[in-house]
Amino acid sequence: MTNETTSEVYNEVIKHPWSKGYLLRKKVEPYFYGFITGKNNKTITKIIQNHKVRIELPDELSGKLYYSITGMKKDKIQGASDEMDKIIKWAIPRLNWTHFVSIPLLTKKMRNSMKSFQKSIHSTVSVADGFSEEIMQSPYKFHLTILMMKLYKEEQRDKAIEILKQVKIDGSEGVLNSEITIKSLSTFPENDFENCQVMYAQVQQDETFKKIHRLHLLLIEKFQQAGIEVDTNPLTLHATLMNYRYKIQKNNQKKQNSINFSKLKENNEFLNYNFGTQIINQIHLSTLGKYHKSGFYMPHYMITNK
């Protein structure tokens, strides 16, 4: 830790205010610390040795969001900083998604339909098939994901909100106030009920379905123009019902990597299950891992039809 009290300086090597040599202070978010230090501090030690500088990363509890590099030569300090920039750039694609644009499916009718569906599952699929309670999606989290993204920096989150505000002005590509119907089942891997990782409800392929796909492509374009990393894979519009990743593996259970839902595939009542229809009145920028008191994902921003 350092006792320095001067103003924060970013992206520029300056004459050290009270010591010999030079100083560079540059912004860094805490989630990059591990990448910069490396295993057993090997990465940061190598940078220090190569450039003959001193590097100080802030304590995670200090609240400071910058690192300091000091040394006797400006070019050595800049070289160390450039190397750290490369590490951060390399790390970004390896960070997890933080936010997603979603359409909540939270009308009372949708929730009740999902509860009824899950209740029926109990009498059809057994523990031997890989089923357990915890794999079921909460009816209070029922939603459609339109786009995943990484918003690790405050300025990125601000940009995302500005983009969504503009999308609202543009009419949200006609998605708001459109009627959406959720019915029939499918799985990931696609239609593999015998080795299911995720079971989901599908969206009826009508005009609303097309509007959501157009919105998806528009958002990709806008976010990428703003320098925000997004998932560019083709959109499979789905509302998750069950996810094997939620499963808690007990010590006395045989390890399984999927669920066998072949019994559901033989049952047209399940395959064509109709969860209902609702008017889309909200589009959320949802935060992964954080939840509202209602049980749904914490909204970082909402587009509404008001």
Short mmCIF file of C-alpha atoms in Angstrom, two decimals:
data_model
loop_
_atom_site.label_atom_id
_atom_site.label_comp_id
_atom_site.label_asym_id
_atom_site.label_seq_id
_atom_site.Cartn_x
_atom_site.Cartn_y
_atom_site.Cartn_z
CA MET A 1 0.00 0.00 0.00
CA THR A 2 1.08 3.58 -0.61
CA ASN A 3 0.68 6.82 1.34
CA GLU A 4 0.57 8.96 -1.79
CA THR A 5 -1.97 11.76 -1.57
CA THR A 6 -1.61 13.56 -4.89
CA SER A 7 -4.43 13.74 -7.41
CA GLU A 8 -5.00 10.69 -9.56
CA VAL A 9 -3.26 10.88 -12.94
CA TYR A 10 -4.25 8.52 -15.75
CA ASN A 11 -2.57 7.55 -19.02
CA GLU A 12 0.35 9.93 -18.69
CA VAL A 13 3.85 9.57 -17.21
CA ILE A 14 4.67 12.62 -15.06
CA LYS A 15 7.61 13.83 -13.03
CA HIS A 16 7.25 12.32 -9.57
CA PRO A 17 5.84 15.08 -7.31
CA TRP A 18 7.96 14.32 -4.22
CA SER A 19 10.55 11.75 -5.18
CA LYS A 20 13.17 11.08 -7.83
CA GLY A 21 12.08 9.65 -11.14
CA TYR A 22 8.65 9.43 -12.72
CA LEU A 23 5.13 8.29 -11.91
CA LEU A 24 2.21 6.86 -13.87
CA ARG A 25 -1.22 6.23 -12.40
CA LYS A 26 -3.74 4.40 -14.51
CA LYS A 27 -7.26 3.19 -13.95
CA VAL A 28 -7.81 -0.53 -13.40
CA GLU A 29 -10.90 -2.42 -12.24
CA PRO A 30 -10.48 -4.97 -9.40
CA TYR A 31 -11.55 -7.95 -11.55
CA PHE A 32 -8.32 -7.56 -13.56
CA TYR A 33 -6.01 -7.85 -10.53
CA GLY A 34 -5.69 -11.62 -10.77
CA PHE A 35 -4.76 -11.47 -14.46
CA ILE A 36 -2.15 -8.77 -13.84
CA THR A 37 -0.52 -10.49 -10.88
CA GLY A 38 -0.69 -13.99 -12.33
CA LYS A 39 -0.32 -17.24 -10.44
CA ASN A 40 1.93 -16.76 -7.40
CA ASN A 41 2.57 -13.17 -8.61
CA LYS A 42 4.70 -14.48 -11.48
CA THR A 43 3.25 -12.17 -14.16
CA ILE A 44 3.64 -8.90 -12.28
CA THR A 45 7.07 -9.94 -10.98
CA LYS A 46 8.24 -10.53 -14.55
CA ILE A 47 6.97 -7.08 -15.65
CA ILE A 48 8.78 -5.44 -12.73
CA GLN A 49 12.02 -7.25 -13.49
CA ASN A 50 11.85 -6.62 -17.26
CA HIS A 51 11.26 -2.88 -16.93
CA LYS A 52 13.02 -2.18 -13.62
CA VAL A 53 10.02 -0.36 -12.16
CA ARG A 54 7.90 -0.49 -9.04
CA ILE A 55 4.22 -1.40 -9.44
CA GLU A 56 1.57 -0.96 -6.77
CA LEU A 57 -1.89 -2.43 -7.17
CA PRO A 58 -4.47 -1.11 -4.70
CA ASP A 59 -5.88 -3.22 -1.93
CA GLU A 60 -9.32 -4.45 -3.06
CA LEU A 61 -10.89 -2.92 0.06
CA SER A 62 -9.27 0.49 -0.41
CA GLY A 63 -11.82 1.65 -2.97
CA LYS A 64 -9.03 2.95 -5.23
CA LEU A 65 -9.36 2.04 -8.89
CA TYR A 66 -5.90 2.80 -10.17
CA TYR A 67 -2.43 1.30 -10.11
CA SER A 68 0.84 3.20 -9.76
CA ILE A 69 4.11 2.60 -11.61
CA THR A 70 7.24 4.43 -10.50
CA GLY A 71 10.78 4.33 -11.89
CA MET A 72 13.71 6.33 -13.08
CA LYS A 73 12.99 6.17 -16.83
CA LYS A 74 9.80 7.32 -18.55
CA ASP A 75 10.07 4.74 -21.36
CA LYS A 76 10.42 1.87 -18.89
CA ILE A 77 7.30 3.00 -17.01
CA GLN A 78 5.36 3.33 -20.26
CA GLY A 79 6.59 -0.08 -21.38
CA ALA A 80 5.35 -1.70 -18.17
CA SER A 81 1.98 0.03 -18.54
CA ASP A 82 1.68 -1.09 -22.18
CA GLU A 83 2.36 -4.66 -21.11
CA MET A 84 -0.35 -4.45 -18.47
CA ASP A 85 -2.77 -3.00 -21.06
CA LYS A 86 -2.13 -6.07 -23.24
CA ILE A 87 -2.91 -8.36 -20.30
CA ILE A 88 -6.19 -6.52 -19.64
CA LYS A 89 -7.16 -6.67 -23.33
CA TRP A 90 -6.39 -10.41 -23.33
CA ALA A 91 -8.44 -10.89 -20.16
CA ILE A 92 -11.66 -9.20 -21.32
CA PRO A 93 -12.95 -12.10 -23.49
CA ARG A 94 -12.22 -14.46 -20.59
CA LEU A 95 -14.38 -12.56 -18.13
CA ASN A 96 -17.93 -13.74 -17.49
CA TRP A 97 -21.02 -11.99 -18.83
CA THR A 98 -22.30 -9.41 -16.34
CA HIS A 99 -25.61 -8.14 -17.79
CA PHE A 100 -28.24 -9.13 -20.28
CA VAL A 101 -31.18 -7.53 -22.06
CA SER A 102 -34.31 -9.44 -21.15
CA ILE A 103 -38.07 -9.51 -21.56
CA PRO A 104 -39.65 -10.51 -18.22
CA LEU A 105 -42.45 -13.09 -18.45
CA LEU A 106 -43.94 -12.34 -15.07
CA THR A 107 -47.68 -11.99 -15.51
CA LYS A 108 -49.73 -13.97 -13.01
CA LYS A 109 -50.94 -16.24 -15.81
CA MET A 110 -47.37 -17.02 -16.93
CA ARG A 111 -46.23 -17.78 -13.39
CA ASN A 112 -49.20 -20.03 -12.71
CA SER A 113 -48.68 -21.86 -16.01
CA MET A 114 -45.04 -22.47 -15.16
CA LYS A 115 -45.92 -23.69 -11.67
CA SER A 116 -48.51 -26.09 -13.11
CA PHE A 117 -46.00 -27.38 -15.66
CA GLN A 118 -43.34 -27.99 -13.01
CA LYS A 119 -45.85 -29.72 -10.75
CA SER A 120 -46.75 -32.09 -13.57
CA ILE A 121 -43.08 -32.90 -14.15
CA HIS A 122 -42.85 -34.49 -10.69
CA SER A 123 -45.25 -37.26 -11.63
CA THR A 124 -43.51 -37.95 -14.95
CA VAL A 125 -39.72 -37.75 -14.46
CA SER A 126 -37.82 -39.43 -11.61
CA VAL A 127 -34.56 -38.93 -9.74
CA ALA A 128 -33.19 -41.89 -11.70
CA ASP A 129 -33.60 -39.82 -14.86
CA GLY A 130 -31.44 -37.08 -13.35
CA PHE A 131 -34.31 -34.89 -12.18
CA SER A 132 -34.22 -32.89 -8.94
CA GLU A 133 -36.00 -29.83 -7.59
CA GLU A 134 -33.09 -27.41 -7.88
CA ILE A 135 -32.78 -27.71 -11.66
CA MET A 136 -36.13 -25.94 -12.13
CA GLN A 137 -36.17 -22.26 -13.01
CA SER A 138 -38.05 -20.10 -10.51
CA PRO A 139 -41.39 -18.86 -11.90
CA TYR A 140 -40.30 -15.43 -10.60
CA LYS A 141 -37.27 -15.45 -12.96
CA PHE A 142 -39.15 -16.50 -16.10
CA HIS A 143 -37.83 -14.40 -19.00
CA LEU A 144 -36.51 -14.24 -22.54
CA THR A 145 -32.85 -13.31 -23.04
CA ILE A 146 -32.27 -10.99 -25.99
CA LEU A 147 -28.55 -10.25 -25.60
CA MET A 148 -25.67 -11.05 -23.21
CA MET A 149 -22.94 -8.46 -22.58
CA LYS A 150 -19.98 -7.49 -20.44
CA LEU A 151 -20.33 -4.21 -18.56
CA TYR A 152 -17.42 -4.31 -16.14
CA LYS A 153 -16.75 -0.58 -16.17
CA GLU A 154 -18.98 2.22 -14.95
CA GLU A 155 -18.59 4.09 -18.24
CA GLN A 156 -19.70 0.95 -20.11
CA ARG A 157 -22.83 0.72 -17.98
CA ASP A 158 -23.55 4.40 -18.65
CA LYS A 159 -23.11 3.83 -22.39
CA ALA A 160 -25.46 0.84 -22.27
CA ILE A 161 -28.18 2.93 -20.64
CA GLU A 162 -27.77 5.68 -23.23
CA ILE A 163 -28.09 3.12 -26.02
CA LEU A 164 -31.25 1.66 -24.50
CA LYS A 165 -32.70 5.15 -24.04
CA GLN A 166 -32.14 5.77 -27.74
CA VAL A 167 -33.68 2.41 -28.59
CA LYS A 168 -36.74 3.45 -26.58
CA ILE A 169 -36.98 6.71 -28.55
CA ASP A 170 -36.76 4.67 -31.74
CA GLY A 171 -39.74 2.65 -30.53
CA SER A 172 -37.83 -0.44 -29.34
CA GLU A 173 -38.19 -1.81 -32.84
CA GLY A 174 -41.91 -2.25 -32.19
CA VAL A 175 -41.38 -4.86 -29.46
CA LEU A 176 -43.07 -2.92 -26.66
CA ASN A 177 -46.85 -3.39 -26.61
CA SER A 178 -46.57 -6.42 -28.89
CA GLU A 179 -48.28 -9.65 -27.90
CA ILE A 180 -46.05 -12.67 -27.29
CA THR A 181 -47.06 -16.33 -26.99
CA ILE A 182 -44.92 -18.90 -25.12
CA LYS A 183 -45.68 -22.50 -26.01
CA SER A 184 -44.11 -25.91 -26.76
CA LEU A 185 -40.84 -27.38 -25.48
CA SER A 186 -37.34 -27.82 -26.80
CA THR A 187 -33.89 -28.51 -25.36
CA PHE A 188 -30.19 -27.76 -25.54
CA PRO A 189 -28.62 -29.74 -27.20
CA GLU A 190 -31.32 -29.13 -29.78
CA ASN A 191 -34.27 -31.50 -29.36
CA ASP A 192 -32.13 -34.05 -27.50
CA PHE A 193 -34.56 -35.06 -24.77
CA GLU A 194 -32.47 -38.10 -23.83
CA ASN A 195 -29.36 -36.04 -22.95
CA CYS A 196 -30.85 -32.70 -21.97
CA GLN A 197 -28.75 -29.90 -20.46
CA VAL A 198 -31.42 -27.20 -20.67
CA MET A 199 -35.15 -27.45 -21.27
CA TYR A 200 -36.93 -24.34 -22.46
CA ALA A 201 -40.25 -22.98 -23.68
CA GLN A 202 -40.33 -21.62 -27.20
CA VAL A 203 -41.71 -18.38 -28.60
CA GLN A 204 -44.43 -18.68 -31.21
CA GLN A 205 -42.89 -17.65 -34.53
CA ASP A 206 -45.10 -14.74 -35.45
CA GLU A 207 -44.52 -11.03 -36.10
CA THR A 208 -43.45 -10.39 -32.48
CA PHE A 209 -40.86 -13.15 -32.82
CA LYS A 210 -39.44 -11.34 -35.88
CA LYS A 211 -39.46 -7.97 -34.09
CA ILE A 212 -37.43 -9.37 -31.18
CA HIS A 213 -34.85 -10.79 -33.58
CA ARG A 214 -34.57 -7.43 -35.31
CA LEU A 215 -34.09 -5.75 -31.93
CA HIS A 216 -31.38 -8.30 -31.10
CA LEU A 217 -29.42 -7.41 -34.24
CA LEU A 218 -29.90 -3.67 -33.67
CA LEU A 219 -28.56 -3.94 -30.12
CA ILE A 220 -25.51 -5.90 -31.26
CA GLU A 221 -24.74 -3.15 -33.76
CA LYS A 222 -25.22 -0.31 -31.25
CA PHE A 223 -23.27 -1.94 -28.41
CA GLN A 224 -20.37 -2.94 -30.64
CA GLN A 225 -20.18 0.61 -32.00
CA ALA A 226 -19.83 1.74 -28.37
CA GLY A 227 -16.98 -0.72 -27.78
CA ILE A 228 -19.02 -3.04 -25.54
CA GLU A 229 -18.44 -6.78 -25.85
CA VAL A 230 -21.63 -8.72 -26.58
CA ASP A 231 -22.55 -12.29 -27.49
CA THR A 232 -22.79 -12.30 -31.28
CA ASN A 233 -24.00 -15.89 -31.61
CA PRO A 234 -27.32 -16.30 -33.45
CA LEU A 235 -30.26 -15.76 -31.11
CA THR A 236 -32.20 -18.83 -30.02
CA LEU A 237 -35.16 -17.15 -28.38
CA HIS A 238 -36.10 -19.24 -25.36
CA ALA A 239 -37.47 -19.11 -21.82
CA THR A 240 -35.52 -21.48 -19.57
CA LEU A 241 -37.59 -24.00 -17.62
CA MET A 242 -34.83 -26.25 -16.27
CA ASN A 243 -31.05 -26.10 -16.33
CA TYR A 244 -28.80 -29.00 -15.36
CA ARG A 245 -26.12 -26.53 -14.15
CA TYR A 246 -28.38 -25.77 -11.17
CA LYS A 247 -28.15 -29.38 -9.96
CA ILE A 248 -26.60 -30.02 -6.59
CA GLN A 249 -24.59 -33.24 -6.74
CA LYS A 250 -24.96 -35.27 -3.55
CA ASN A 251 -22.18 -37.57 -2.39
CA ASN A 252 -24.22 -40.74 -2.70
CA GLN A 253 -25.48 -39.93 -6.19
CA LYS A 254 -23.98 -41.23 -9.38
CA LYS A 255 -22.56 -38.31 -11.33
CA GLN A 256 -24.68 -37.40 -14.35
CA ASN A 257 -24.02 -34.79 -17.01
CA SER A 258 -27.55 -34.50 -18.36
CA ILE A 259 -31.18 -35.36 -17.73
CA ASN A 260 -33.21 -37.95 -19.56
CA PHE A 261 -36.52 -36.35 -20.52
CA SER A 262 -37.47 -38.97 -23.11
CA LYS A 263 -40.73 -39.61 -21.21
CA LEU A 264 -41.78 -36.03 -21.94
CA LYS A 265 -40.99 -36.45 -25.63
CA GLU A 266 -43.61 -39.20 -25.77
CA ASN A 267 -46.24 -36.91 -24.24
CA ASN A 268 -47.80 -34.39 -26.65
CA GLU A 269 -49.49 -32.61 -23.75
CA PHE A 270 -46.03 -31.65 -22.48
CA LEU A 271 -44.41 -31.06 -25.86
CA ASN A 272 -47.12 -28.59 -26.88
CA TYR A 273 -47.64 -27.07 -23.43
CA ASN A 274 -49.06 -23.54 -23.74
CA PHE A 275 -47.68 -21.15 -21.11
CA GLY A 276 -49.86 -18.33 -22.33
CA THR A 277 -49.80 -14.96 -24.02
CA GLN A 278 -48.85 -11.55 -22.64
CA ILE A 279 -48.27 -7.99 -23.80
CA ILE A 280 -44.60 -6.95 -23.63
CA ASN A 281 -44.58 -3.84 -21.44
CA GLN A 282 -40.98 -3.91 -20.20
CA ILE A 283 -37.49 -4.62 -21.52
CA HIS A 284 -34.80 -4.86 -18.83
CA LEU A 285 -31.07 -4.45 -18.68
CA SER A 286 -30.74 -7.19 -16.08
CA THR A 287 -27.78 -7.78 -13.75
CA LEU A 288 -26.50 -11.35 -13.46
CA GLY A 289 -26.15 -12.62 -9.90
CA LYS A 290 -28.21 -9.83 -8.33
CA TYR A 291 -31.92 -10.07 -7.60
CA HIS A 292 -34.80 -7.74 -6.84
CA LYS A 293 -36.96 -8.43 -3.78
CA SER A 294 -39.57 -9.76 -6.23
CA GLY A 295 -37.18 -12.61 -7.08
CA PHE A 296 -36.42 -11.37 -10.60
CA TYR A 297 -32.99 -10.21 -11.74
CA MET A 298 -32.04 -6.74 -10.52
CA PRO A 299 -32.78 -4.25 -13.30
CA HIS A 300 -29.94 -1.84 -14.07
CA TYR A 301 -32.29 -0.01 -16.45
CA MET A 302 -35.80 -0.58 -17.80
CA ILE A 303 -37.51 0.38 -21.03
CA THR A 304 -41.25 0.63 -20.39
CA ASN A 305 -44.27 1.39 -22.52
CA LYS A 306 -45.16 4.44 -20.42
#
